[in-house]
């Protein structure tokens, strides 16, 4: 939302200080907001946020060079700023991050329309895309970009709100108790969607999965009594979240517990063939995404759209138009082989679902390249072993475990009768692929973000490009 610097200062709880040479500084208009000096655009307001590795105050001159109209700074840092940082108006706050969050909350209140927030252990981003697509069949919708869903990213998404937007669809992530509650204080969601409670980040919860459920429930607890909770009734934890909620509850999921409900899902090379029921409507659609779990993410989108008054046929058409996001189930054809690039992130539930997708595809060989799943804590060995066992039971031809605890996944697959190897990192996995991939193979590449398993695909492409140039 475009604001004058004076308006931004009020919303951020900051004091506007400007060089005497700049007249009417408070009337200057910020056309956007950024915390990254490398990508800040001309006319944007730069927030000098201190992160784990970098302090934004050190990059104010760089932000100014790129055209930042001003900077939000922490008061304690004011006396240490270089002269170059004093060339633009400064919004001085107690803390730059808190100022960012305060301004986002202010803009959200000024906008005043409906915010739909999504959380869950897996599928948040795809569900966000499904909800935004289905709502867009009737409304002007702002959706959060990528998976910017934490204390830094969520405020930046809210600051993109404009008066013409009728809905905002915002993703909320967490890795500890209290984080979603804090995000809700910023975003003030009216509707909340919970996809599932899995084991992602379980090392941070002494209560295990029950602790994760408590953290996810914070979204529902934050909704107003006039709000609506959309709950996956197929999940044993999420299905209980509506018991103490005083607003409206809409259940979606697999089987008779939901409306809308998934009656059946079949997967083949063309996508997911979903048989659904919504009220008196009984129909089918094709979802062009990998993994049966995505059918539940899509049906959540249908649930929200129908509650908002979107025509069901228009909503279904929007869902059918969904395509995989970057590194989220992309299908690549390389040297006669098919690569299922789902390397953005991984957790036990999502990996098992994708193993079933791999098993459903006709292939010369079905190969699983499985990176280590992080933040599993004491559950790591058992969780990886269970996925290796699932791969063997699904009839996967070859399993490649990559890094750390993925050795337990490879070992369990071997014990189950499936050929397997263990490799130390993504670079080595890519080199192995380049030497061993064959035409007709289907390869699933999936691992936690920290493993950066997409590097294996890059290495494969580099080897192919090198071989091609050498043969010419």
XYZ file of C-alpha atoms in Angstrom:
472
model
C 0.000 0.000 0.000
C 1.391 3.367 -0.964
C 1.898 5.622 2.055
C 3.565 8.934 2.674
C 6.578 8.713 4.956
C 4.600 10.622 7.589
C 1.800 8.026 7.404
C 4.330 5.183 7.485
C 5.984 6.666 10.564
C 2.660 6.788 12.395
C 1.811 3.208 11.440
C 5.266 1.934 12.364
C 5.380 3.765 15.688
C 8.471 5.675 14.564
C 9.749 9.256 14.539
C 10.446 10.788 11.143
C 13.828 12.504 10.949
C 14.994 14.093 7.700
C 18.004 16.084 6.533
C 17.376 19.839 6.600
C 18.087 19.918 2.864
C 15.003 17.804 2.175
C 11.815 19.812 2.220
C 8.438 18.160 2.766
C 10.105 14.814 3.470
C 6.993 13.561 5.221
C 5.002 13.972 2.028
C 7.210 11.652 0.010
C 5.376 8.481 -0.992
C 6.733 4.971 -0.423
C 5.735 2.785 -3.344
C 6.867 -0.462 -1.690
C 8.741 -1.983 1.245
C 11.844 -4.135 1.541
C 14.279 -5.695 4.004
C 16.817 -6.694 1.328
C 19.213 -4.031 0.012
C 19.965 -6.252 -3.009
C 16.405 -6.181 -4.295
C 14.968 -2.946 -2.908
C 13.407 -0.895 -5.686
C 13.364 2.797 -6.451
C 10.857 4.601 -4.250
C 10.658 1.830 -1.665
C 11.105 2.156 2.092
C 13.967 0.038 3.433
C 13.672 -1.608 6.862
C 17.114 -2.113 8.429
C 16.208 -5.377 10.114
C 18.811 -7.316 12.080
C 18.815 -10.997 11.142
C 20.772 -14.018 12.341
C 23.747 -13.359 10.055
C 23.397 -9.773 8.824
C 22.388 -6.382 10.185
C 20.370 -4.296 7.760
C 21.854 -1.103 9.173
C 25.122 -2.013 7.437
C 23.375 -2.000 4.065
C 21.462 1.285 4.191
C 23.925 3.020 1.802
C 23.485 0.149 -0.685
C 19.706 0.465 -0.414
C 19.945 4.206 -1.056
C 22.067 3.582 -4.147
C 19.297 1.369 -5.492
C 16.765 4.160 -4.975
C 15.304 3.589 -1.503
C 13.239 6.623 -0.523
C 14.059 6.250 3.169
C 15.040 3.785 5.869
C 13.515 2.514 9.086
C 16.240 2.201 11.719
C 16.560 1.097 15.323
C 17.196 3.960 17.728
C 20.236 2.259 19.293
C 21.925 2.196 15.882
C 21.260 5.811 14.961
C 24.571 7.236 16.238
C 26.622 4.586 14.395
C 25.167 5.108 10.912
C 27.579 6.307 8.204
C 27.039 9.737 6.643
C 25.757 8.098 3.472
C 22.821 6.695 5.439
C 21.786 10.186 6.534
C 21.092 11.383 3.000
C 17.473 10.162 3.115
C 14.656 10.511 5.638
C 14.924 8.066 8.527
C 12.065 6.553 10.487
C 13.544 5.966 13.921
C 11.943 3.182 15.973
C 12.893 1.154 19.007
C 13.370 -1.875 16.747
C 13.195 -2.016 12.958
C 11.559 -5.461 12.847
C 8.853 -4.466 15.319
C 8.287 -1.330 13.246
C 7.826 -3.484 10.133
C 5.294 -5.636 11.939
C 3.468 -2.625 13.388
C 3.184 -0.977 9.986
C 1.880 -4.211 8.451
C -0.746 -4.498 11.178
C -1.702 -0.849 10.621
C -2.096 -1.368 6.867
C -4.146 -4.509 7.421
C -6.528 -2.599 9.732
C -6.788 0.313 7.316
C -7.598 -2.085 4.463
C -10.251 -3.750 6.604
C -11.367 -6.659 4.428
C -11.121 -10.442 4.803
C -7.820 -12.192 5.511
C -7.623 -15.961 4.987
C -4.667 -17.541 6.814
C -3.329 -21.031 6.144
C -1.135 -23.222 8.308
C -0.208 -26.892 8.544
C 2.796 -29.165 8.711
C 2.743 -29.788 4.963
C 0.985 -28.377 1.934
C 0.650 -24.772 3.115
C 1.993 -23.194 -0.056
C -0.002 -25.408 -2.424
C -3.147 -24.849 -0.353
C -2.531 -21.100 -0.460
C -2.228 -21.293 -4.246
C -5.417 -23.376 -4.494
C -7.416 -21.005 -2.281
C -6.164 -17.923 -4.104
C -6.907 -19.442 -7.502
C -10.428 -20.522 -6.550
C -11.255 -17.160 -4.938
C -9.844 -15.317 -7.951
C -12.616 -16.810 -10.066
C -14.812 -14.086 -8.527
C -12.685 -11.712 -6.446
C -9.563 -9.556 -6.625
C -7.167 -11.512 -4.407
C -3.786 -10.750 -2.878
C -1.803 -13.887 -2.135
C 1.494 -14.134 -0.325
C 4.446 -14.730 -2.645
C 6.298 -18.034 -2.401
C 6.443 -19.215 1.190
C 7.132 -15.850 2.860
C 5.297 -16.903 5.992
C 7.328 -15.887 9.055
C 7.850 -12.789 11.205
C 9.811 -11.142 8.382
C 7.942 -12.342 5.300
C 4.326 -12.117 6.458
C 4.448 -8.361 7.225
C 5.963 -7.682 3.808
C 3.050 -9.538 2.214
C 0.453 -7.492 4.113
C 2.177 -4.277 3.027
C 1.348 -5.266 -0.568
C -2.372 -4.788 0.142
C -4.165 -2.251 -2.029
C -7.710 -0.864 -1.723
C -8.874 -2.859 -4.755
C -8.040 -6.196 -3.121
C -11.130 -7.984 -1.805
C -9.388 -10.950 -0.134
C -5.905 -11.576 1.206
C -4.635 -15.160 1.329
C -1.679 -15.445 3.680
C 0.499 -18.421 4.622
C 1.684 -18.870 8.221
C 4.648 -21.065 9.131
C 6.136 -21.929 12.481
C 8.844 -23.963 14.159
C 8.018 -23.265 17.800
C 5.064 -22.658 20.099
C 3.682 -19.115 20.070
C 4.893 -18.202 16.577
C 1.529 -18.505 14.841
C -0.180 -16.565 17.639
C 2.321 -13.746 17.063
C 1.664 -13.787 13.310
C -2.075 -13.659 13.954
C -1.633 -10.525 16.055
C -0.122 -8.905 12.975
C -2.498 -10.250 10.313
C -5.782 -10.468 12.293
C -7.179 -13.281 10.118
C -10.937 -13.654 9.718
C -10.810 -17.162 8.260
C -8.292 -19.852 9.156
C -7.384 -23.033 7.260
C -5.430 -25.921 8.818
C -4.205 -28.616 6.441
C -2.654 -31.189 8.792
C -0.460 -31.855 11.815
C 2.640 -33.827 10.879
C 6.141 -34.193 12.254
C 7.938 -31.259 10.598
C 10.068 -29.346 13.180
C 9.301 -32.011 15.769
C 12.721 -31.601 17.388
C 11.511 -28.245 18.766
C 8.554 -29.780 20.618
C 9.038 -31.766 23.816
C 5.427 -32.976 23.559
C 6.082 -34.374 20.092
C 3.237 -34.252 17.599
C 0.759 -33.131 20.255
C 2.921 -30.052 20.792
C 2.880 -29.329 17.072
C -0.922 -29.606 17.163
C -1.055 -27.016 19.957
C 1.059 -24.671 17.879
C -1.165 -25.082 14.806
C -4.296 -24.569 16.904
C -3.088 -21.043 17.688
C -4.530 -19.976 14.325
C -8.011 -21.185 15.240
C -7.748 -19.720 18.740
C -6.921 -16.332 17.193
C -9.995 -16.180 14.947
C -12.908 -13.930 15.960
C -16.237 -15.497 16.873
C -17.558 -14.102 13.594
C -14.830 -15.975 11.727
C -14.733 -19.342 10.003
C -12.381 -22.260 10.609
C -11.711 -24.620 7.680
C -10.445 -27.909 9.086
C -9.164 -31.105 7.506
C -11.400 -33.714 9.131
C -9.158 -36.497 7.766
C -6.384 -35.461 10.155
C -6.795 -36.897 13.674
C -5.543 -33.704 15.309
C -7.056 -31.059 13.056
C -10.456 -32.751 13.142
C -10.661 -31.859 16.849
C -9.813 -28.173 16.448
C -13.451 -27.144 15.994
C -14.704 -28.392 19.365
C -14.059 -25.184 21.311
C -14.293 -22.693 18.470
C -17.328 -20.435 18.762
C -17.428 -19.379 15.127
C -18.430 -21.357 12.043
C -16.568 -24.575 11.232
C -16.299 -26.022 7.715
C -14.809 -29.506 7.477
C -13.112 -30.747 4.323
C -11.210 -33.949 3.664
C -11.412 -37.548 2.559
C -14.626 -39.471 3.021
C -17.977 -38.684 4.627
C -16.595 -36.402 7.361
C -16.104 -33.486 4.971
C -18.239 -31.194 2.871
C -16.636 -30.698 0.416
C -15.222 -34.208 0.481
C -12.875 -36.300 -1.606
C -14.563 -39.582 -2.479
C -11.716 -41.056 -4.515
C -8.334 -40.117 -6.005
C -6.470 -41.918 -8.757
C -3.077 -40.805 -10.014
C -1.513 -41.356 -13.414
C 0.793 -39.454 -15.748
C -1.900 -36.904 -16.557
C -2.387 -35.922 -12.924
C -4.756 -36.579 -10.036
C -8.263 -37.675 -10.982
C -10.393 -36.435 -8.095
C -13.942 -37.563 -7.413
C -15.540 -35.088 -5.001
C -18.827 -34.219 -3.346
C -19.821 -30.695 -2.290
C -23.344 -30.307 -0.970
C -25.582 -31.778 -3.659
C -22.836 -31.637 -6.283
C -21.066 -34.856 -7.168
C -18.334 -34.390 -9.734
C -14.807 -35.003 -10.935
C -11.834 -32.896 -11.924
C -8.206 -33.392 -12.886
C -5.539 -31.749 -10.771
C -2.251 -31.301 -12.614
C -0.089 -31.786 -9.530
C 1.904 -34.709 -8.155
C 0.974 -36.572 -4.995
C -2.437 -37.610 -3.702
C -1.958 -35.263 -0.729
C -2.477 -32.371 -3.139
C -6.086 -33.442 -3.639
C -6.745 -32.457 -0.018
C -4.955 -29.147 -0.544
C -7.172 -28.462 -3.562
C -10.368 -29.421 -1.758
C -9.460 -26.895 0.939
C -9.388 -24.291 -1.814
C -12.828 -25.406 -2.941
C -14.159 -25.195 0.620
C -13.012 -21.587 1.035
C -14.276 -20.548 -2.403
C -17.721 -22.016 -1.833
C -18.000 -20.285 1.550
C -17.107 -17.013 -0.189
C -19.873 -17.507 -2.757
C -17.802 -18.535 -5.784
C -19.680 -20.596 -8.363
C -18.556 -24.208 -7.978
C -17.885 -24.703 -11.696
C -15.718 -21.587 -11.809
C -13.845 -22.708 -8.698
C -13.206 -26.180 -10.132
C -11.944 -24.685 -13.391
C -9.521 -22.527 -11.415
C -8.234 -25.559 -9.501
C -7.707 -27.460 -12.735
C -5.495 -24.627 -13.962
C -3.014 -25.009 -11.068
C 0.537 -25.942 -12.035
C 3.458 -27.055 -9.854
C 5.503 -24.335 -8.182
C 9.278 -24.048 -8.374
C 10.852 -27.293 -7.089
C 7.399 -28.419 -5.910
C 6.585 -31.366 -8.116
C 7.953 -30.051 -11.406
C 8.207 -32.683 -14.138
C 11.434 -32.396 -16.140
C 12.495 -34.442 -19.148
C 16.280 -34.913 -19.216
C 18.140 -37.287 -21.569
C 15.102 -39.485 -22.049
C 14.460 -39.758 -18.307
C 11.720 -38.088 -16.274
C 12.778 -36.117 -13.183
C 10.143 -35.331 -10.567
C 11.683 -32.266 -8.931
C 10.106 -31.968 -5.477
C 13.310 -30.771 -3.853
C 12.006 -27.630 -2.158
C 11.403 -29.338 1.182
C 10.580 -32.665 2.783
C 8.951 -34.280 5.778
C 7.944 -37.900 6.424
C 4.291 -37.491 5.465
C 4.979 -35.690 2.189
C 7.797 -38.050 1.237
C 5.620 -41.132 1.697
C 2.916 -39.568 -0.460
C 5.408 -38.744 -3.204
C 6.790 -42.284 -3.051
C 3.313 -43.462 -4.008
C 3.306 -40.978 -6.910
C 6.624 -42.361 -8.109
C 5.334 -45.925 -7.811
C 2.261 -45.044 -9.923
C 4.296 -43.955 -12.951
C 5.308 -46.474 -15.647
C 9.086 -46.531 -15.937
C 12.171 -48.459 -16.958
C 13.359 -47.945 -13.370
C 11.821 -45.949 -10.532
C 14.551 -44.193 -8.562
C 14.151 -42.256 -5.320
C 16.803 -39.622 -4.509
C 15.876 -38.840 -0.891
C 17.706 -36.125 1.005
C 17.924 -35.933 4.767
C 14.794 -34.620 6.513
C 15.897 -31.980 9.003
C 14.570 -30.908 12.424
C 13.472 -34.423 13.325
C 15.441 -34.524 16.578
C 15.333 -37.858 18.394
C 12.727 -39.063 15.882
C 15.144 -38.778 12.955
C 16.393 -42.353 12.696
C 12.930 -43.924 12.991
C 11.316 -41.400 10.616
C 13.922 -41.970 7.921
C 13.783 -45.737 8.338
C 9.990 -45.704 8.002
C 10.272 -43.862 4.690
C 12.893 -46.309 3.440
C 10.580 -49.171 4.343
C 7.715 -47.427 2.508
C 9.883 -47.125 -0.601
C 10.661 -50.838 -0.555
C 7.014 -51.769 -0.013
C 5.988 -49.519 -2.926
C 8.309 -51.424 -5.255
C 10.776 -48.596 -5.917
C 13.689 -50.059 -7.884
C 16.537 -48.025 -6.408
C 16.850 -45.725 -3.391
C 19.620 -43.147 -2.992
C 19.879 -41.582 0.461
C 21.659 -38.228 0.543
C 23.383 -36.784 3.622
C 23.145 -37.456 7.335
C 20.159 -39.379 8.584
C 19.194 -40.405 5.059
C 21.590 -43.291 5.646
C 18.851 -44.868 7.778
C 16.398 -44.467 4.901
C 18.766 -46.211 2.491
C 19.476 -48.975 5.002
C 15.775 -49.646 5.638
C 15.083 -49.803 1.920
C 17.900 -52.326 1.550
C 16.506 -54.446 4.384
C 13.173 -54.357 2.543
C 14.771 -55.863 -0.551
C 15.331 -52.672 -2.586
C 18.756 -51.803 -3.983
C 20.082 -48.701 -2.226
C 23.151 -46.544 -1.729
C 24.072 -43.614 0.515
C 25.840 -40.474 -0.704
C 27.230 -37.594 1.380
C 25.790 -34.538 -0.411
C 23.779 -33.175 -3.327
C 26.846 -32.603 -5.503
C 27.799 -36.265 -5.264
C 24.183 -37.291 -5.913
C 24.203 -35.250 -9.114
C 27.440 -36.857 -10.252
C 25.983 -40.296 -9.499
C 22.874 -39.432 -11.522
C 24.959 -38.270 -14.471
C 26.747 -41.619 -14.585
C 23.791 -43.892 -13.921
C 20.586 -42.386 -15.301
C 19.050 -44.261 -18.235
C 16.350 -43.444 -20.787
C 12.933 -44.396 -19.437
C 13.936 -43.900 -15.789
C 11.628 -41.894 -13.529
C 13.526 -40.190 -10.717
C 11.957 -38.507 -7.690
C 14.236 -35.896 -6.073
C 13.070 -34.818 -2.617
C 14.845 -33.461 0.457
C 14.752 -30.792 3.150
C 15.629 -27.239 2.153
C 18.954 -27.327 3.950
C 20.131 -30.259 1.831
C 19.691 -28.198 -1.370
C 19.005 -31.320 -3.355
C 18.108 -29.289 -6.436
C 21.876 -29.075 -6.859
C 21.843 -32.732 -7.944
C 19.625 -31.818 -10.907
C 21.858 -28.862 -11.776
C 24.938 -31.114 -11.755
C 23.152 -33.625 -13.988
C 22.318 -30.863 -16.494
C 25.892 -29.558 -16.383
C 27.308 -33.000 -17.162
C 24.891 -33.449 -20.055
C 25.749 -29.998 -21.456
C 29.474 -30.735 -21.185
C 29.128 -34.110 -22.872
C 27.066 -32.576 -25.658
C 29.633 -29.835 -26.360
C 32.506 -32.311 -26.342
C 30.784 -34.555 -28.874
C 30.265 -31.723 -31.359
